Coordinates of C-alpha atoms and ligand atoms in Angstrom, one line a residue:
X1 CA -10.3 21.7 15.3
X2 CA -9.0 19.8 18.1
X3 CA -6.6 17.0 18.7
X4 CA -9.2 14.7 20.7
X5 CA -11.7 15.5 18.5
X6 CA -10.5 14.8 14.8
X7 CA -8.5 12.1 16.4
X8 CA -11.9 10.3 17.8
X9 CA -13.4 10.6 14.7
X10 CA -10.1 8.8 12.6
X11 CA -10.2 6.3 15.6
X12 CA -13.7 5.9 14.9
X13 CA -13.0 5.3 11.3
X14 CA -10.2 3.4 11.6
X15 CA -12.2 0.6 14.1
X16 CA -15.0 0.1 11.2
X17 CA -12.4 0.0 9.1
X18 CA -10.7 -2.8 10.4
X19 CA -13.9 -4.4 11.9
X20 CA -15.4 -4.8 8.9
X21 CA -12.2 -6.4 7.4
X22 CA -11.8 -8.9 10.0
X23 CA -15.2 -10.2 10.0
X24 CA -14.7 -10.7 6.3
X25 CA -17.4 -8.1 5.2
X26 CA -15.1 -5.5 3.1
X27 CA -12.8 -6.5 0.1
X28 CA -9.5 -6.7 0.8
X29 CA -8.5 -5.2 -1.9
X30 CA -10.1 -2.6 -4.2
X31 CA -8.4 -1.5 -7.0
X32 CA -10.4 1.3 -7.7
X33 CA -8.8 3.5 -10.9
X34 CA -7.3 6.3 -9.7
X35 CA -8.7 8.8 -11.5
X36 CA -12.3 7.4 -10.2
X37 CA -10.7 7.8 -6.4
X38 CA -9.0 11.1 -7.4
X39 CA -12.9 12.3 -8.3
X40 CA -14.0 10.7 -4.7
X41 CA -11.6 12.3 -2.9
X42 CA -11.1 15.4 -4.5
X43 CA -8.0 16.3 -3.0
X44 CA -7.5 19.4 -4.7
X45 CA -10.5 21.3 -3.2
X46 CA -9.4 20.4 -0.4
X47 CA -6.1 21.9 -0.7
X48 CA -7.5 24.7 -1.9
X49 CA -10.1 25.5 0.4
X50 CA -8.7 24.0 3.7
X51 CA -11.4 22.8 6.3
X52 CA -10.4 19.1 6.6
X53 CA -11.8 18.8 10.5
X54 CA -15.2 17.5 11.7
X55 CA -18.1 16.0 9.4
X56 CA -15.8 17.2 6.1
X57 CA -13.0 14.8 8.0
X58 CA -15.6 12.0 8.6
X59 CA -16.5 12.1 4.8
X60 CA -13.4 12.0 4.0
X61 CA -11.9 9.2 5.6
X62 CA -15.3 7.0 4.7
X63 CA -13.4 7.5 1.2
X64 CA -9.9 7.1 1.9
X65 CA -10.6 3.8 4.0
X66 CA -12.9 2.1 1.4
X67 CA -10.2 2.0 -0.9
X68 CA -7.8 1.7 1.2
X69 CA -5.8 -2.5 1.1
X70 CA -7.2 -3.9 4.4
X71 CA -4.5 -5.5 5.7
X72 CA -6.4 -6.6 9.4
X73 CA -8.8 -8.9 6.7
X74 CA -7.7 -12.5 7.6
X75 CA -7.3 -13.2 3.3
X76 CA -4.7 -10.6 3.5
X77 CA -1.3 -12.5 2.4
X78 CA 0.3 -10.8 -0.1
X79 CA 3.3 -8.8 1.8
X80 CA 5.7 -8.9 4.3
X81 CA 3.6 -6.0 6.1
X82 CA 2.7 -6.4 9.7
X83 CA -0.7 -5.6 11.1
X84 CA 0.0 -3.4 13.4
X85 CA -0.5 -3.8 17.0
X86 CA -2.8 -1.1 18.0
X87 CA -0.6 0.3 20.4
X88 CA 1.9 0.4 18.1
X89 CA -0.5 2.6 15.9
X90 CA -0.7 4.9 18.7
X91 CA 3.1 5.6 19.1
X92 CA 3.2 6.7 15.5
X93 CA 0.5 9.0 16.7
X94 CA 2.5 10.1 20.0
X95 CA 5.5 10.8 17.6
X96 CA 3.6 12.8 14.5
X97 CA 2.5 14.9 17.7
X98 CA 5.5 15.4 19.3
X99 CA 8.2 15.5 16.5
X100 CA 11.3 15.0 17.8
X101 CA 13.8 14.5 15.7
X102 CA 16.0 12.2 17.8
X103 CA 18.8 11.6 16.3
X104 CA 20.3 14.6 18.2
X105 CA 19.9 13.3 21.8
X106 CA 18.8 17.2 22.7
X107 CA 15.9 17.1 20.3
X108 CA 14.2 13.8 21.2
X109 CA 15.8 12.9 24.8
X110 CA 13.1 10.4 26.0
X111 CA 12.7 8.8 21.8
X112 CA 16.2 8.4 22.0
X113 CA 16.6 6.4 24.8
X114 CA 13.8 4.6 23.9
X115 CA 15.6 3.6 20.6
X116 CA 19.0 3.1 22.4
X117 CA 16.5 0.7 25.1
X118 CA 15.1 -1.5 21.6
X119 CA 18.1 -1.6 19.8
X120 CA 19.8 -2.8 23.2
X121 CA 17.1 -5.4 23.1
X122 CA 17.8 -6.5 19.5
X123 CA 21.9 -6.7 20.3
X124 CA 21.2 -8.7 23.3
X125 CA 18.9 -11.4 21.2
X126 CA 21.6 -11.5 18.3
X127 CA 24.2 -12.6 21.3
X128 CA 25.7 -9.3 20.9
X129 CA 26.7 -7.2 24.0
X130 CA 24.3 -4.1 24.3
X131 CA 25.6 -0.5 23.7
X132 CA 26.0 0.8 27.6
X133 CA 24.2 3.6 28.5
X134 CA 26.3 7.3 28.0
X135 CA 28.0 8.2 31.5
X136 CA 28.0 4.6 32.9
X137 CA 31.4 4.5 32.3
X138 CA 32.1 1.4 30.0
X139 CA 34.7 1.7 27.2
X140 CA 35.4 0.5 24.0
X141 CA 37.5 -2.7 24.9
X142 CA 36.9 -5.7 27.2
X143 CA 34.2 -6.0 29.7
X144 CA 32.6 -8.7 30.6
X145 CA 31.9 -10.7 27.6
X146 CA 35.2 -9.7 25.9
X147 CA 35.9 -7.5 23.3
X148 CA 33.7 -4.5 21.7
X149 CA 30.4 -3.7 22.3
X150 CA 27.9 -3.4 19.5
X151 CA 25.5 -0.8 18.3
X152 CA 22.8 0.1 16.3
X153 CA 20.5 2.7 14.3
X154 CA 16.5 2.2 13.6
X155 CA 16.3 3.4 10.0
X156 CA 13.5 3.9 7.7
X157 CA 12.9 0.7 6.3
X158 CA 15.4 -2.3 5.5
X159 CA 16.5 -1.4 2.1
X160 CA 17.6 2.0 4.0
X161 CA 19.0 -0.3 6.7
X162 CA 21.3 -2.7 3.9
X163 CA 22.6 0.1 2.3
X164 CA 23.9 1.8 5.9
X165 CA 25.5 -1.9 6.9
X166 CA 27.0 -2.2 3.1
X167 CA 28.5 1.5 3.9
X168 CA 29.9 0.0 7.3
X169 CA 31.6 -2.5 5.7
X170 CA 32.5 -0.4 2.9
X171 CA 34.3 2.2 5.6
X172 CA 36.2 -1.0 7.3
X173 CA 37.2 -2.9 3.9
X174 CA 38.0 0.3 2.1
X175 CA 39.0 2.9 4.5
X176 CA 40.0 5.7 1.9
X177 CA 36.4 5.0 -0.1
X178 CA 34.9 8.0 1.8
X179 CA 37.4 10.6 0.3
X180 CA 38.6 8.9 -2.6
X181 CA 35.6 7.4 -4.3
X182 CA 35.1 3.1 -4.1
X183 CA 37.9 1.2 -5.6
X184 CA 36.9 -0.1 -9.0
X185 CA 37.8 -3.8 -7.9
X186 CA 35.7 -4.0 -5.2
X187 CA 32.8 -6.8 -4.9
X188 CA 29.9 -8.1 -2.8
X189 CA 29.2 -11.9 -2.5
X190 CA 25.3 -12.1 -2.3
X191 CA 22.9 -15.2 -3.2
X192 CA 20.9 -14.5 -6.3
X193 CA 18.1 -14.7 -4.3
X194 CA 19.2 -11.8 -2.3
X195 CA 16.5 -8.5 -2.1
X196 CA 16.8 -6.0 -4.7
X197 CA 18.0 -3.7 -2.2
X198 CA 21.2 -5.3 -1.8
X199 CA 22.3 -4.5 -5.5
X200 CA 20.7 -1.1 -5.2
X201 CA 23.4 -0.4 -2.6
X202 CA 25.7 -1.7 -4.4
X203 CA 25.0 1.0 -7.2
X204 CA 24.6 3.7 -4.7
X205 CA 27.9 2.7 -2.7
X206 CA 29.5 3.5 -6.3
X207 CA 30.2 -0.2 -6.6
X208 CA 27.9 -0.3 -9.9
X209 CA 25.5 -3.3 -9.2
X210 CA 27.7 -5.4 -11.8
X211 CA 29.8 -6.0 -8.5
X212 CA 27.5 -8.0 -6.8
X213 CA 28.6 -11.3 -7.8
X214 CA 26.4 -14.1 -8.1
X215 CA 26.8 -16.9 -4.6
X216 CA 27.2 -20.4 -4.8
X217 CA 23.5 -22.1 -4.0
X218 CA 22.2 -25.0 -3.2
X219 CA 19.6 -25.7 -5.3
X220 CA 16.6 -23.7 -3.1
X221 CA 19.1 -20.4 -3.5
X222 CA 20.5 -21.0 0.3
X223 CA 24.2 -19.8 0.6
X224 CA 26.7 -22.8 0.0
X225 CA 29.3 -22.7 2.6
X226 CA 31.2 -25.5 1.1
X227 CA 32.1 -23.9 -2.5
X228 CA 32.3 -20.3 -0.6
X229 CA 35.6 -20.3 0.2
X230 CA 37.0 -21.3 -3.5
X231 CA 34.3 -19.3 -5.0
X232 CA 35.9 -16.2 -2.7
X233 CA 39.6 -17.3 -3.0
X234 CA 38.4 -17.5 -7.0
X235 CA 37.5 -13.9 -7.2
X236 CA 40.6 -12.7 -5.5
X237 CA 42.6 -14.5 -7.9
X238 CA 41.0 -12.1 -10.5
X239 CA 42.0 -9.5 -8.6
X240 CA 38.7 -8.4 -7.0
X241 CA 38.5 -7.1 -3.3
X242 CA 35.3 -8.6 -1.7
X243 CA 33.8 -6.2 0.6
X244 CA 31.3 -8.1 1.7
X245 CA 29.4 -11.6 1.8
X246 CA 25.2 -10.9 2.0
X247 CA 23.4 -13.7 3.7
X248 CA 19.5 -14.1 4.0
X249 CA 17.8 -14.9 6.7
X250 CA 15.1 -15.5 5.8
X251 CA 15.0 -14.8 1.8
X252 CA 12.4 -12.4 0.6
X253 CA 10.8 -14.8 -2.0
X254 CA 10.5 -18.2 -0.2
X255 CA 11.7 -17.4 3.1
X256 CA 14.3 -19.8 3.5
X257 CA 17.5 -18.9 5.7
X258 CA 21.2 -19.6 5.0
X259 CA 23.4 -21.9 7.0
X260 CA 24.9 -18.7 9.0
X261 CA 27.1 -20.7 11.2
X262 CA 28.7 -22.1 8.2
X263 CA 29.2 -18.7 6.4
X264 CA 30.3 -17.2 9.2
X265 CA 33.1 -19.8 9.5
X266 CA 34.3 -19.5 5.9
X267 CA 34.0 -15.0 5.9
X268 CA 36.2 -15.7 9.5
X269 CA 38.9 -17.4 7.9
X270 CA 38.8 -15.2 4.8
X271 CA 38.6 -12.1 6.8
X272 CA 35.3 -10.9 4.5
X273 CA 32.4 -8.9 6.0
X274 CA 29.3 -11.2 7.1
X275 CA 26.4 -9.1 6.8
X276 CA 23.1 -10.9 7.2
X277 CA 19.7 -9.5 5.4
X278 CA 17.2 -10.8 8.1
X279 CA 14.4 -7.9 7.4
X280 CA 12.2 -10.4 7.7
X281 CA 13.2 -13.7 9.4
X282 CA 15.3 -11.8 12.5
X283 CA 12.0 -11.2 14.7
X284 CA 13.1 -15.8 14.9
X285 CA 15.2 -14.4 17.0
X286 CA 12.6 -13.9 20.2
X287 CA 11.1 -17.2 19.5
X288 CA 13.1 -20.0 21.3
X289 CA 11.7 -22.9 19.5
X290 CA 12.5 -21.1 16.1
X291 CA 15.7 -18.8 17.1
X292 CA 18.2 -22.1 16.1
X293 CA 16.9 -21.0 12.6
X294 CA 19.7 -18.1 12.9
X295 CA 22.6 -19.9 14.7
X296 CA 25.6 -18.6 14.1
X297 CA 24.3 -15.1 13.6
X298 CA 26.4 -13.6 16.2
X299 CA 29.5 -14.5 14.0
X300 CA 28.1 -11.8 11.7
X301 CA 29.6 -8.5 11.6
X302 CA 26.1 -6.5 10.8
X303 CA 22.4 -7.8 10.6
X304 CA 19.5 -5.7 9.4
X305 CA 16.2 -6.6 11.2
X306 CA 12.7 -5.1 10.6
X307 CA 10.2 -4.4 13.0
X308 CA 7.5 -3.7 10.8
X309 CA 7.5 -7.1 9.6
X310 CA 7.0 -10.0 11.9
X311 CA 7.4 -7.5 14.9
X312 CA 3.8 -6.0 14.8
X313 CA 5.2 -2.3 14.5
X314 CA 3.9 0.0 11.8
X315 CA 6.1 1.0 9.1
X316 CA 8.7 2.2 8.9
X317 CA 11.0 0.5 11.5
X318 CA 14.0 -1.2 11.0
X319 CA 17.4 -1.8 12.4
X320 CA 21.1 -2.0 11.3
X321 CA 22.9 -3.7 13.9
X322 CA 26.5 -4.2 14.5
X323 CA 28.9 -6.9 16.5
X324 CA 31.6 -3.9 17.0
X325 CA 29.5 -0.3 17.4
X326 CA 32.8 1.1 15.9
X327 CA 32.1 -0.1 12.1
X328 CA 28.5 1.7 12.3
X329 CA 30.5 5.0 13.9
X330 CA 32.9 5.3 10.4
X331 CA 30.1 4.4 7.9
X332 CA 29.3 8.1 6.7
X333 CA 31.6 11.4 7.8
X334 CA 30.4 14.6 7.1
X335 CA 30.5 18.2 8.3
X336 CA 28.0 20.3 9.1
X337 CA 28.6 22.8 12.0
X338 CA 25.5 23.8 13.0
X339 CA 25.0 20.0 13.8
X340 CA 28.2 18.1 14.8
X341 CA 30.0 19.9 17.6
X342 CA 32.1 19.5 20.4
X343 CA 29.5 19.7 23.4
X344 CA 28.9 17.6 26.9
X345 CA 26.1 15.5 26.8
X346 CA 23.9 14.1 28.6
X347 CA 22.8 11.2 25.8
X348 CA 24.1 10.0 23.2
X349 CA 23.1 11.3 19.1
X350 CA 22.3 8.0 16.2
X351 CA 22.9 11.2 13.5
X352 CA 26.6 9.8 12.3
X353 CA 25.4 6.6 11.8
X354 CA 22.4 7.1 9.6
X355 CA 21.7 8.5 5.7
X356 CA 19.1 10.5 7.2
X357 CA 19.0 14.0 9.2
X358 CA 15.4 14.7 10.9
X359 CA 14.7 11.1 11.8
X360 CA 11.6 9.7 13.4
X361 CA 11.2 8.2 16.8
X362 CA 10.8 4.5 15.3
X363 CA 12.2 3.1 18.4
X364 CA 8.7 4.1 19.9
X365 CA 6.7 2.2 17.4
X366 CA 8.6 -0.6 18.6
X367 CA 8.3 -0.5 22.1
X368 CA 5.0 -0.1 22.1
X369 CA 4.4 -2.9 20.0
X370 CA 6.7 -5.1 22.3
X371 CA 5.6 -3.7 25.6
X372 CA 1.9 -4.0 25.0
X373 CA 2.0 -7.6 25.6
X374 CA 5.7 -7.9 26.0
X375 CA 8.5 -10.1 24.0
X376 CA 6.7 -13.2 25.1
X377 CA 3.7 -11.7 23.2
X378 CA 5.7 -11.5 19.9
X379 CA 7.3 -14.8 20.1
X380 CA 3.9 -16.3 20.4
X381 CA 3.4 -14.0 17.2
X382 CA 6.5 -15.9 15.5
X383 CA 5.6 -18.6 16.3
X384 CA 1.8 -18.9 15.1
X385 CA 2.7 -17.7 11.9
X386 CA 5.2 -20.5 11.5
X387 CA 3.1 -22.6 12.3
X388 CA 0.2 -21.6 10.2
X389 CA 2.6 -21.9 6.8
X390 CA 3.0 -25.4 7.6
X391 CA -0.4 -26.4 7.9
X392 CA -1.2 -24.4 5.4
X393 CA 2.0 -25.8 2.9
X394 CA 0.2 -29.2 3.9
X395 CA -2.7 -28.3 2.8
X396 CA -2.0 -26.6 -0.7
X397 CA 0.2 -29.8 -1.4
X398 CA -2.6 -31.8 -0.4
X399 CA -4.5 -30.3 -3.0
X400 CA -4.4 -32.6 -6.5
X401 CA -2.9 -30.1 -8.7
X402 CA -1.1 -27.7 -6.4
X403 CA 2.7 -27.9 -5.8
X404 CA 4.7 -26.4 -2.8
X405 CA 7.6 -24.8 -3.6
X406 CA 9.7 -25.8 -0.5
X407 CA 8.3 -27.0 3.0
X408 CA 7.8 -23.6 4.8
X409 CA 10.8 -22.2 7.4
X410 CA 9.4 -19.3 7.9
X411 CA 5.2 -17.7 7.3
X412 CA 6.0 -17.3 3.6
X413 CA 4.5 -20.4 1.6
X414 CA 5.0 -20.6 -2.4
X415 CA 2.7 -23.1 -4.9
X416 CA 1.6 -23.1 -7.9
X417 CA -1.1 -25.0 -9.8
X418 CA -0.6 -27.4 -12.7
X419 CA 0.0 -25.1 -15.8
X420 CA 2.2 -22.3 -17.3
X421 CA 3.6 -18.9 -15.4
X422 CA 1.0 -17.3 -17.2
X423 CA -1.4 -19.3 -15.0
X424 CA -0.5 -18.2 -12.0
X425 CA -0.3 -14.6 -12.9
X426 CA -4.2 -14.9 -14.1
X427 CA -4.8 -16.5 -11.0
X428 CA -3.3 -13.7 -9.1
X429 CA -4.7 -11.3 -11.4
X430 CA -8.6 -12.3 -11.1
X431 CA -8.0 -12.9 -7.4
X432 CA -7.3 -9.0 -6.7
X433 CA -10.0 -8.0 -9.1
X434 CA -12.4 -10.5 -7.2
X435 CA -11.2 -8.7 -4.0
X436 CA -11.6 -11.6 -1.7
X437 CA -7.9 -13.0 -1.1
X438 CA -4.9 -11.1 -2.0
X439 CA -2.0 -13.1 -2.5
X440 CA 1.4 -11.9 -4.2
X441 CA 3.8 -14.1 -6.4
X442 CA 7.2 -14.7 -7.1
X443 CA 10.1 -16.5 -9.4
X444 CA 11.4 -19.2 -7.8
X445 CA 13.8 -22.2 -9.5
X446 CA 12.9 -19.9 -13.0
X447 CA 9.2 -20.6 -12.5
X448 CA 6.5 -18.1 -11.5
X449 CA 4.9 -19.1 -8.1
X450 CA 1.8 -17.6 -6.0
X451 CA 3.2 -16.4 -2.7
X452 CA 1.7 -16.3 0.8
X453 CA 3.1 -13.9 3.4
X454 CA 1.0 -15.0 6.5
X455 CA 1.3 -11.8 8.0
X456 CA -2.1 -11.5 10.2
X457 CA -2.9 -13.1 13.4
X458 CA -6.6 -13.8 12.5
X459 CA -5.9 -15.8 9.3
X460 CA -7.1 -19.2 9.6
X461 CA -6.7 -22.6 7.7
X462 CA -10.1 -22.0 6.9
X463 CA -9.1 -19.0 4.6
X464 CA -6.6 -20.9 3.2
X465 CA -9.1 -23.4 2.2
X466 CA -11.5 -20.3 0.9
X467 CA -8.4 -19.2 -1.1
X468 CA -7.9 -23.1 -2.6
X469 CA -11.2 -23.6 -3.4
X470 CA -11.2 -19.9 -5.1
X471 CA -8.4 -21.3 -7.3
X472 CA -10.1 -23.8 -8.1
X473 CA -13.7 -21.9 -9.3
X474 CA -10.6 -19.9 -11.4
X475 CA -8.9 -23.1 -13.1
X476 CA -12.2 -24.7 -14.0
X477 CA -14.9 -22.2 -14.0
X478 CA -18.1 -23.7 -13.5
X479 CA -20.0 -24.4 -17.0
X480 CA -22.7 -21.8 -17.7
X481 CA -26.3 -23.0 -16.0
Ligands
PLP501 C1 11.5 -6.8 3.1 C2 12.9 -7.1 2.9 C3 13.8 -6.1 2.6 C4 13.4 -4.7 2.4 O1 13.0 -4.1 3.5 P1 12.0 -2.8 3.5 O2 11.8 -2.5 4.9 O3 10.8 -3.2 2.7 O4 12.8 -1.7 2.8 C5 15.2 -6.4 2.5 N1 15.6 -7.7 2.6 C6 14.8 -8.7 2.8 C7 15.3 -10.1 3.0 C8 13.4 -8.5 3.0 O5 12.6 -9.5 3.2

């Protein structure tokens, strides 16, 4: 049992895996019953018995992989799920093997400076001014660019990431919430489209998720900035404190981002918290043809960003970014001796501003995902995929039958085909059984669509064609010969 050999043999694996997958051969999907894989990979034995190394690994992972969603497979458009960059595959391995818990500069020096180095890279494309490096001597005020510096944390995952923003603004808009409990009158002003993770915070900030109150929309679910202000000076007039305003850029179901600049202008003059959701449609950001999609975004006061979606980092990685590094610093107190100290450093420690303790060098994920073909690289990324909804929105609507939802801003394209919801959901349904495309679907203007996240670099227009003309053996199955 070695290191270099059970990992050639998963590298092994994993290549066939996702060779066969790009060239079309495997399903994308298998839903194989559980109890059927359970049998296949008799997991319990192995517990039991031990000896997981060699041909017993080999055997094992010809299982696991078969039934395993094959996300490299060009018909692969259900989630927001990157496919990883390979390199980026081998920094989770670099980190399993090392375990460093970093957020404690002394446990995970070099991952922590790596995550300070990304998260510097992700202020400075938001317009926000990077956190300077412990021991360079730059303080809290002024500088160059005026006022605070920002900061950040990579988190597990962006529904992770909203809650810790919603906690920084809850710790700025109600200071004595830590000790106290959360006032009762205290609200968040969020689109209905917003992700469920939004209102989950809500609940687990003690707000109750009755507190996120329902945005004024334009008719696609993007933020209204002209009834914002009355709809805000309404709620106050009830008596309710807003804590924070929730943008989306881009939203989860159709991918369509709010007029930031706007917002940001109204939550200003209001003074309300501007935190924007961009877990998926940030990584516009390092594209400069598509980066206009977030002006105004530096009028924010927090963003979360994922890598693991439009990034090309394996999961989990994503970021809770701040305008003034202070509001991040009071989001969570605690005490626990053995871990927060008076002591000289040589680094700096993410622990206060994050839910979690041990935590995972995800900044390495990142990094190597950006520095294998640096941010140029990603962009291009970005920017393919954009491009690819469109042509592929054109297409669908094209299609006698088929209607877009909205024209495309980001890689998430919704449609539907002449019928009921129940329609599309058999569509989806015989789809994943048929194993060939795997799409997801959504509710959109209170009508069930079929959703496209195009996710993966080798999908083509021909597999969006492959998908349409599946459809269509589904709506109208040929007569029996
Ligand atoms: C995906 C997504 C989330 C959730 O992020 P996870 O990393 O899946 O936890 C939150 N908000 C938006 C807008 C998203 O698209």
């Amino acid at each position: 049992m070695s290191l270099r050999t059970d990992a050639a043999i998963a590298v092994d694996a994993l290549e066939a895996f996702a060779g066969e997958a790009l060239d079309r051969h495997a399903p994308v999907i298998r839903q194989t019953p559980m109890a059927d894989l359970h049998r296949r990979l008799d997991p319990g034995r192995l517990i039991a018995a031990g000896g997981l190394t060699g041909d017993a690994l080999r055997a094992f992972l010809a299982a696991y992989l078969d039934s395993a969603t094959r996300l490299h497979h060009p018909a692969c458009m259900a989630h927001q799920v990157a496919v990883p960059h390979p390199l980026g595959a081998v920094a989770a391995l670099v980190d399993a093997f090392t375990n460093n818990p970093m957020a404690i500069y002394e446990m995970g020096p070099s991952a922590a400076t790596i995550e300070h180095a990304v998260l510097s890279w992700m202020l400075g494309k938001v317009g926000w001014r990077p956190e300077p490096l412990p021991g360079t001597g730059a303080g809290d005020g002024g500088g160059a660019h005026g006022g605070p510096h920002g900061g950040g944390v990579l988190t597990h995952g962006g529904s992770l990431a909203n809650l810790t923003a919603l906690a920084a603004a809850r710790a700025r808009m109600a200071p004595r919430a830590w000790e106290e409990g959360t006032p009762g009158n205290l609200v968040i002003v969020a689109p209905a489209g917003c992700h469920y993770s939004i209102s989950r915070a809500a609940g687990i900030l003690g707000l109750g998720c009755g507190a996120v109150r329902e945005a004024p929309t334009d008719p696609d679910g993007r933020l209204d900035p002209g009834r914002l202000a009355t709809f805000i000076t309404g709620l106050r007039r009830e008596g309710a404190q807003v804590m924070a305003v929730v943008a989306n850029a881009c939203s989860t179901a159709v991918g369509l981002y709010d007029p930031l600049r706007a917002v940001a202008g109204v939550c200003r003059d209001l003074g309300v918290w501007l935190h924007v959701d961009g877990a998926h449609g940030a990584s516009a950001l390092v594209s400069p043809r598509h980066r206009t999609l977030l002006d105004g975004v530096d009028l924010a006061d927090s963003l979360v960003w994922d890598a693991h979606k439009m990034l090309r980092t394996p999961a989990l990685c994503a970021a809770v970014l701040v305008r003034d590094h202070r509001d991040l610093d009071g989001a969570f107190r605690e005490e626990a001796s053995y871990l927060f100290h008076d002591k000289d450093e040589p680094g700096m420690d993410f622990i206060h501003r994050t839910v979690e303790c041990t935590k995972a060098a995800l900044g390495l994920r990142l990094f190597f995902s950006l520095a294998a073909e640096g941010e140029r690289g990603v962009a291009a990324h970005v920017e393919r995929q954009t491009a690819l909804a469109a042509a592929a929105a054109e297409r669908l609507r094209a299609q006698s039958g088929f209607t877009v939802a909205v024209e495309p801003q980001s890689n998430i394209v919704c449609f539907r085909v002449d019928g009921d919801d129940a329609l599309q959901l058999r569509v989806r349904r015989i789809l994943t059984e048929e194993g060939r495309h795997y799409v997801s679907s959504t509710e959109f203007r209170n009508r069930r669509w079929l959703r496209l996240a195009l996710m993966n670099p080798a999908t083509e227009i021909a597999d969006i064609e492959a998908l349409i003309a599946a459809i269509e053996r589904i709506r109208s199955p040929a007569p029996p010969a």
